[in-house]
Amino acid sequence: MNVTAVHQEKAELRAAALARRDALPAAERAAAAETIAARLFPLQIAPGMIVSGFFPIRSEINPLPLMRKLAAVGAKLALPVVAGRGKPLILRAYAFGDPLISGQWGIREPAADAPEAIPDAMLVPLAAFDRTGHRIGYGAGYYDMTIAKARARKPVTAIGIAFAAQEIERVPATPRDERLDLVLTEREVIDFRNT
């Protein structure tokens, strides 16, 4: 399959998955986020472990309840900052209560004086995922580049966080697509680490 065909197929799958996500009632979305946060986290949180999260946009699942839980048990947090099109995200240290600025697309992010962080685990937003650990993002490749850059420096566990309704049968993956290690949904923890 050529690259243009893959991009077209991903665009169609993305649109369908986002429509399903958008159709979920707000109360159901909020309950899903709380369910994920209440469940046992699939990684041991060692003191000082760095977990990068994100602020949700549009109808994305809200990772903030999970991030609060992880911080409460000793994780250090980080948030992404958009460095520009075609560049990996910069992950900057963050603690609840720290001041944030409005970044690209109005997403709240740490200011430039917050230190950069190399995560041990990354909570990754997505439009769709499959049972092989592949995901479809929003099309710009920010997270694929960021995961690859972080994994070039040390082992990093990439954890997709999504609604079960975002699962699809197959993601058309390309060599530049970074595979997830886990996906957390309101229904289950899906572990790809031994597959």
PDB file of C-alpha atoms in Angstrom:
ATOM      1  CA  MET A   1       0.000   0.000   0.000  1.00  0.00           C
ATOM      2  CA  ASN A   2       1.456   3.389  -0.896  1.00  0.00           C
ATOM      3  CA  VAL A   3       1.869   6.223   1.602  1.00  0.00           C
ATOM      4  CA  THR A   4      -0.877   8.356   0.056  1.00  0.00           C
ATOM      5  CA  ALA A   5      -3.359   5.486   0.343  1.00  0.00           C
ATOM      6  CA  VAL A   6      -2.357   4.883   3.982  1.00  0.00           C
ATOM      7  CA  HIS A   7      -2.842   8.574   4.825  1.00  0.00           C
ATOM      8  CA  GLN A   8      -6.260   8.547   3.142  1.00  0.00           C
ATOM      9  CA  GLU A   9      -7.330   5.394   4.977  1.00  0.00           C
ATOM     10  CA  LYS A  10      -6.128   6.852   8.293  1.00  0.00           C
ATOM     11  CA  ALA A  11      -8.053  10.070   7.625  1.00  0.00           C
ATOM     12  CA  GLU A  12     -11.266   8.101   7.061  1.00  0.00           C
ATOM     13  CA  LEU A  13     -10.734   5.919  10.136  1.00  0.00           C
ATOM     14  CA  ARG A  14      -9.851   9.011  12.211  1.00  0.00           C
ATOM     15  CA  ALA A  15     -13.022  10.831  11.177  1.00  0.00           C
ATOM     16  CA  ALA A  16     -15.222   7.838  12.021  1.00  0.00           C
ATOM     17  CA  ALA A  17     -13.535   7.253  15.403  1.00  0.00           C
ATOM     18  CA  LEU A  18     -13.757  10.925  16.348  1.00  0.00           C
ATOM     19  CA  ALA A  19     -17.453  10.971  15.413  1.00  0.00           C
ATOM     20  CA  ARG A  20     -18.024   8.028  17.785  1.00  0.00           C
ATOM     21  CA  ARG A  21     -16.041   9.790  20.495  1.00  0.00           C
ATOM     22  CA  ASP A  22     -17.897  13.078  19.989  1.00  0.00           C
ATOM     23  CA  ALA A  23     -21.226  11.242  20.265  1.00  0.00           C
ATOM     24  CA  LEU A  24     -20.479   9.997  23.795  1.00  0.00           C
ATOM     25  CA  PRO A  25     -22.490  11.970  26.384  1.00  0.00           C
ATOM     26  CA  ALA A  26     -20.409  14.276  28.603  1.00  0.00           C
ATOM     27  CA  ALA A  27     -21.409  12.380  31.750  1.00  0.00           C
ATOM     28  CA  GLU A  28     -20.270   9.101  30.193  1.00  0.00           C
ATOM     29  CA  ARG A  29     -16.935  10.662  29.200  1.00  0.00           C
ATOM     30  CA  ALA A  30     -16.397  11.991  32.743  1.00  0.00           C
ATOM     31  CA  ALA A  31     -17.297   8.619  34.289  1.00  0.00           C
ATOM     32  CA  ALA A  32     -14.846   6.848  31.948  1.00  0.00           C
ATOM     33  CA  ALA A  33     -11.990   9.121  33.065  1.00  0.00           C
ATOM     34  CA  GLU A  34     -12.781   8.446  36.732  1.00  0.00           C
ATOM     35  CA  THR A  35     -12.994   4.685  36.097  1.00  0.00           C
ATOM     36  CA  ILE A  36      -9.530   4.670  34.529  1.00  0.00           C
ATOM     37  CA  ALA A  37      -8.108   6.697  37.425  1.00  0.00           C
ATOM     38  CA  ALA A  38      -9.706   4.423  40.040  1.00  0.00           C
ATOM     39  CA  ARG A  39      -8.272   1.237  38.540  1.00  0.00           C
ATOM     40  CA  LEU A  40      -4.871  -0.152  39.545  1.00  0.00           C
ATOM     41  CA  PHE A  41      -2.262   1.507  37.313  1.00  0.00           C
ATOM     42  CA  PRO A  42      -0.416  -1.118  35.215  1.00  0.00           C
ATOM     43  CA  LEU A  43       3.069   0.202  36.052  1.00  0.00           C
ATOM     44  CA  GLN A  44       4.797   0.412  39.411  1.00  0.00           C
ATOM     45  CA  ILE A  45       5.347   4.067  40.270  1.00  0.00           C
ATOM     46  CA  ALA A  46       8.852   4.346  41.673  1.00  0.00           C
ATOM     47  CA  PRO A  47       9.774   7.543  43.542  1.00  0.00           C
ATOM     48  CA  GLY A  48      10.675  10.259  41.046  1.00  0.00           C
ATOM     49  CA  MET A  49       9.310   8.383  38.027  1.00  0.00           C
ATOM     50  CA  ILE A  50       8.340  10.895  35.337  1.00  0.00           C
ATOM     51  CA  VAL A  51       4.966  10.487  33.643  1.00  0.00           C
ATOM     52  CA  SER A  52       3.967  12.861  30.881  1.00  0.00           C
ATOM     53  CA  GLY A  53       0.294  13.580  30.453  1.00  0.00           C
ATOM     54  CA  PHE A  54      -1.720  16.124  28.514  1.00  0.00           C
ATOM     55  CA  PHE A  55      -4.614  18.535  28.830  1.00  0.00           C
ATOM     56  CA  PRO A  56      -7.611  17.179  26.923  1.00  0.00           C
ATOM     57  CA  ILE A  57      -9.025  18.996  23.923  1.00  0.00           C
ATOM     58  CA  ARG A  58     -12.462  18.675  22.398  1.00  0.00           C
ATOM     59  CA  SER A  59     -14.039  15.350  23.407  1.00  0.00           C
ATOM     60  CA  GLU A  60     -10.780  13.597  24.387  1.00  0.00           C
ATOM     61  CA  ILE A  61     -10.832  11.458  27.484  1.00  0.00           C
ATOM     62  CA  ASN A  62      -9.655  13.513  30.444  1.00  0.00           C
ATOM     63  CA  PRO A  63      -6.339  12.167  31.824  1.00  0.00           C
ATOM     64  CA  LEU A  64      -6.245  14.674  34.704  1.00  0.00           C
ATOM     65  CA  PRO A  65      -7.902  12.373  37.302  1.00  0.00           C
ATOM     66  CA  LEU A  66      -5.296   9.702  36.503  1.00  0.00           C
ATOM     67  CA  MET A  67      -2.467  12.254  36.555  1.00  0.00           C
ATOM     68  CA  ARG A  68      -3.606  13.472  39.997  1.00  0.00           C
ATOM     69  CA  LYS A  69      -3.595   9.881  41.289  1.00  0.00           C
ATOM     70  CA  LEU A  70      -0.108   9.236  39.875  1.00  0.00           C
ATOM     71  CA  ALA A  71       1.233  12.469  41.393  1.00  0.00           C
ATOM     72  CA  ALA A  72      -0.269  11.509  44.763  1.00  0.00           C
ATOM     73  CA  VAL A  73       1.727   8.258  44.777  1.00  0.00           C
ATOM     74  CA  GLY A  74       5.025   9.923  43.888  1.00  0.00           C
ATOM     75  CA  ALA A  75       5.163  10.375  40.114  1.00  0.00           C
ATOM     76  CA  LYS A  76       6.667  13.556  38.735  1.00  0.00           C
ATOM     77  CA  LEU A  77       4.524  14.955  35.921  1.00  0.00           C
ATOM     78  CA  ALA A  78       5.308  16.574  32.596  1.00  0.00           C
ATOM     79  CA  LEU A  79       3.160  18.217  29.924  1.00  0.00           C
ATOM     80  CA  PRO A  80       3.784  18.638  26.193  1.00  0.00           C
ATOM     81  CA  VAL A  81       4.660  21.903  24.488  1.00  0.00           C
ATOM     82  CA  VAL A  82       4.360  22.229  20.710  1.00  0.00           C
ATOM     83  CA  ALA A  83       7.759  23.258  19.301  1.00  0.00           C
ATOM     84  CA  GLY A  84       6.552  23.656  15.711  1.00  0.00           C
ATOM     85  CA  ARG A  85       5.209  21.617  12.831  1.00  0.00           C
ATOM     86  CA  GLY A  86       7.427  18.645  11.994  1.00  0.00           C
ATOM     87  CA  LYS A  87       9.183  18.716  15.386  1.00  0.00           C
ATOM     88  CA  PRO A  88       8.764  16.471  18.439  1.00  0.00           C
ATOM     89  CA  LEU A  89       6.916  17.906  21.395  1.00  0.00           C
ATOM     90  CA  ILE A  90       8.976  19.343  24.236  1.00  0.00           C
ATOM     91  CA  LEU A  91       7.973  17.752  27.524  1.00  0.00           C
ATOM     92  CA  ARG A  92       8.249  20.150  30.454  1.00  0.00           C
ATOM     93  CA  ALA A  93       7.975  19.464  34.182  1.00  0.00           C
ATOM     94  CA  TYR A  94       4.591  20.214  35.697  1.00  0.00           C
ATOM     95  CA  ALA A  95       2.938  19.923  39.107  1.00  0.00           C
ATOM     96  CA  PHE A  96      -0.712  20.665  39.804  1.00  0.00           C
ATOM     97  CA  GLY A  97      -0.933  24.324  40.765  1.00  0.00           C
ATOM     98  CA  ASP A  98       1.975  25.429  38.557  1.00  0.00           C
ATOM     99  CA  PRO A  99       1.148  28.365  36.284  1.00  0.00           C
ATOM    100  CA  LEU A 100       0.345  27.471  32.692  1.00  0.00           C
ATOM    101  CA  ILE A 101       0.204  29.495  29.507  1.00  0.00           C
ATOM    102  CA  SER A 102      -2.037  29.164  26.482  1.00  0.00           C
ATOM    103  CA  GLY A 103      -0.092  27.354  23.771  1.00  0.00           C
ATOM    104  CA  GLN A 104      -0.884  26.250  20.241  1.00  0.00           C
ATOM    105  CA  TRP A 105      -4.627  25.688  19.667  1.00  0.00           C
ATOM    106  CA  GLY A 106      -5.239  27.229  23.099  1.00  0.00           C
ATOM    107  CA  ILE A 107      -3.944  24.129  24.914  1.00  0.00           C
ATOM    108  CA  ARG A 108      -2.596  24.908  28.383  1.00  0.00           C
ATOM    109  CA  GLU A 109       1.108  24.156  28.719  1.00  0.00           C
ATOM    110  CA  PRO A 110       4.075  24.974  30.979  1.00  0.00           C
ATOM    111  CA  ALA A 111       6.008  28.162  30.255  1.00  0.00           C
ATOM    112  CA  ALA A 112       9.447  28.100  28.606  1.00  0.00           C
ATOM    113  CA  ASP A 113      11.191  28.362  31.997  1.00  0.00           C
ATOM    114  CA  ALA A 114       9.815  24.991  33.171  1.00  0.00           C
ATOM    115  CA  PRO A 115      12.617  22.403  32.889  1.00  0.00           C
ATOM    116  CA  GLU A 116      12.501  19.804  30.154  1.00  0.00           C
ATOM    117  CA  ALA A 117      11.712  16.256  31.276  1.00  0.00           C
ATOM    118  CA  ILE A 118      12.460  12.855  29.765  1.00  0.00           C
ATOM    119  CA  PRO A 119       9.537  10.649  30.752  1.00  0.00           C
ATOM    120  CA  ASP A 120       9.605   7.068  31.920  1.00  0.00           C
ATOM    121  CA  ALA A 121       5.983   6.713  30.814  1.00  0.00           C
ATOM    122  CA  MET A 122       3.826   8.787  28.493  1.00  0.00           C
ATOM    123  CA  LEU A 123       0.043   9.072  28.526  1.00  0.00           C
ATOM    124  CA  VAL A 124      -0.780   9.427  24.843  1.00  0.00           C
ATOM    125  CA  PRO A 125      -3.971  10.864  23.342  1.00  0.00           C
ATOM    126  CA  LEU A 126      -5.383   9.233  20.239  1.00  0.00           C
ATOM    127  CA  ALA A 127      -8.241   9.179  17.766  1.00  0.00           C
ATOM    128  CA  ALA A 128      -8.286   5.381  17.278  1.00  0.00           C
ATOM    129  CA  PHE A 129      -6.342   2.275  18.302  1.00  0.00           C
ATOM    130  CA  ASP A 130      -6.231  -1.413  17.493  1.00  0.00           C
ATOM    131  CA  ARG A 131      -5.308  -4.634  19.342  1.00  0.00           C
ATOM    132  CA  THR A 132      -1.727  -4.619  18.047  1.00  0.00           C
ATOM    133  CA  GLY A 133      -0.757  -1.382  19.832  1.00  0.00           C
ATOM    134  CA  HIS A 134      -1.030   0.915  16.836  1.00  0.00           C
ATOM    135  CA  ARG A 135      -2.818   4.238  17.088  1.00  0.00           C
ATOM    136  CA  ILE A 136      -4.131   6.947  14.850  1.00  0.00           C
ATOM    137  CA  GLY A 137      -3.500  10.439  16.154  1.00  0.00           C
ATOM    138  CA  TYR A 138      -4.553  13.714  14.609  1.00  0.00           C
ATOM    139  CA  GLY A 139      -2.279  13.429  11.591  1.00  0.00           C
ATOM    140  CA  ALA A 140       0.695  15.683  12.359  1.00  0.00           C
ATOM    141  CA  GLY A 141       2.892  12.955  13.879  1.00  0.00           C
ATOM    142  CA  TYR A 142       3.785  14.884  17.029  1.00  0.00           C
ATOM    143  CA  TYR A 143       3.452  11.937  19.388  1.00  0.00           C
ATOM    144  CA  ASP A 144       5.182   9.459  17.064  1.00  0.00           C
ATOM    145  CA  MET A 145       8.179  11.813  16.856  1.00  0.00           C
ATOM    146  CA  THR A 146       8.122  12.502  20.602  1.00  0.00           C
ATOM    147  CA  ILE A 147       7.906   8.827  21.601  1.00  0.00           C
ATOM    148  CA  ALA A 148      10.725   7.940  19.169  1.00  0.00           C
ATOM    149  CA  LYS A 149      12.926  10.753  20.510  1.00  0.00           C
ATOM    150  CA  ALA A 150      12.303   9.742  24.146  1.00  0.00           C
ATOM    151  CA  ARG A 151      12.856   6.033  23.408  1.00  0.00           C
ATOM    152  CA  ALA A 152      16.184   6.880  21.761  1.00  0.00           C
ATOM    153  CA  ARG A 153      17.318   8.198  25.157  1.00  0.00           C
ATOM    154  CA  LYS A 154      15.891   5.579  27.537  1.00  0.00           C
ATOM    155  CA  PRO A 155      13.145   2.947  27.825  1.00  0.00           C
ATOM    156  CA  VAL A 156       9.755   4.693  27.732  1.00  0.00           C
ATOM    157  CA  THR A 157       6.357   3.060  28.210  1.00  0.00           C
ATOM    158  CA  ALA A 158       3.789   4.617  25.841  1.00  0.00           C
ATOM    159  CA  ILE A 159       0.266   4.338  27.228  1.00  0.00           C
ATOM    160  CA  GLY A 160      -2.695   5.245  25.084  1.00  0.00           C
ATOM    161  CA  ILE A 161      -5.709   6.530  26.985  1.00  0.00           C
ATOM    162  CA  ALA A 162      -9.052   6.393  25.222  1.00  0.00           C
ATOM    163  CA  PHE A 163     -12.695   5.415  25.280  1.00  0.00           C
ATOM    164  CA  ALA A 164     -13.440   1.798  24.336  1.00  0.00           C
ATOM    165  CA  ALA A 165     -15.533   3.198  21.443  1.00  0.00           C
ATOM    166  CA  GLN A 166     -12.300   4.379  19.786  1.00  0.00           C
ATOM    167  CA  GLU A 167     -11.064   0.840  19.152  1.00  0.00           C
ATOM    168  CA  ILE A 168     -10.975  -0.208  15.498  1.00  0.00           C
ATOM    169  CA  GLU A 169     -10.135  -3.523  13.881  1.00  0.00           C
ATOM    170  CA  ARG A 170      -6.879  -2.468  12.215  1.00  0.00           C
ATOM    171  CA  VAL A 171      -4.742   0.652  12.058  1.00  0.00           C
ATOM    172  CA  PRO A 172      -2.806   0.926   8.791  1.00  0.00           C
ATOM    173  CA  ALA A 173       0.653   1.405  10.318  1.00  0.00           C
ATOM    174  CA  THR A 174       3.735   2.871   8.655  1.00  0.00           C
ATOM    175  CA  PRO A 175       7.401   2.475   9.711  1.00  0.00           C
ATOM    176  CA  ARG A 176       7.375   5.900  11.415  1.00  0.00           C
ATOM    177  CA  ASP A 177       4.402   4.990  13.631  1.00  0.00           C
ATOM    178  CA  GLU A 178       5.441   4.258  17.215  1.00  0.00           C
ATOM    179  CA  ARG A 179       3.677   1.334  18.833  1.00  0.00           C
ATOM    180  CA  LEU A 180       1.932   1.729  22.184  1.00  0.00           C
ATOM    181  CA  ASP A 181       2.794  -0.547  25.100  1.00  0.00           C
ATOM    182  CA  LEU A 182      -0.629  -0.309  26.724  1.00  0.00           C
ATOM    183  CA  VAL A 183      -4.058   1.210  26.151  1.00  0.00           C
ATOM    184  CA  LEU A 184      -6.299   2.178  29.068  1.00  0.00           C
ATOM    185  CA  THR A 185     -10.032   2.397  28.450  1.00  0.00           C
ATOM    186  CA  GLU A 186     -12.991   2.498  30.812  1.00  0.00           C
ATOM    187  CA  ARG A 187     -13.530  -1.217  30.085  1.00  0.00           C
ATOM    188  CA  GLU A 188     -10.028  -2.671  30.370  1.00  0.00           C
ATOM    189  CA  VAL A 189      -6.268  -2.410  30.382  1.00  0.00           C
ATOM    190  CA  ILE A 190      -4.895  -3.720  27.072  1.00  0.00           C
ATOM    191  CA  ASP A 191      -1.255  -4.795  27.350  1.00  0.00           C
ATOM    192  CA  PHE A 192       0.851  -5.157  24.177  1.00  0.00           C
ATOM    193  CA  ARG A 193       4.229  -5.534  25.875  1.00  0.00           C
ATOM    194  CA  ASN A 194       4.496  -9.285  25.337  1.00  0.00           C
ATOM    195  CA  THR A 195       3.016  -9.433  21.839  1.00  0.00           C
TER     196      THR A 195
END
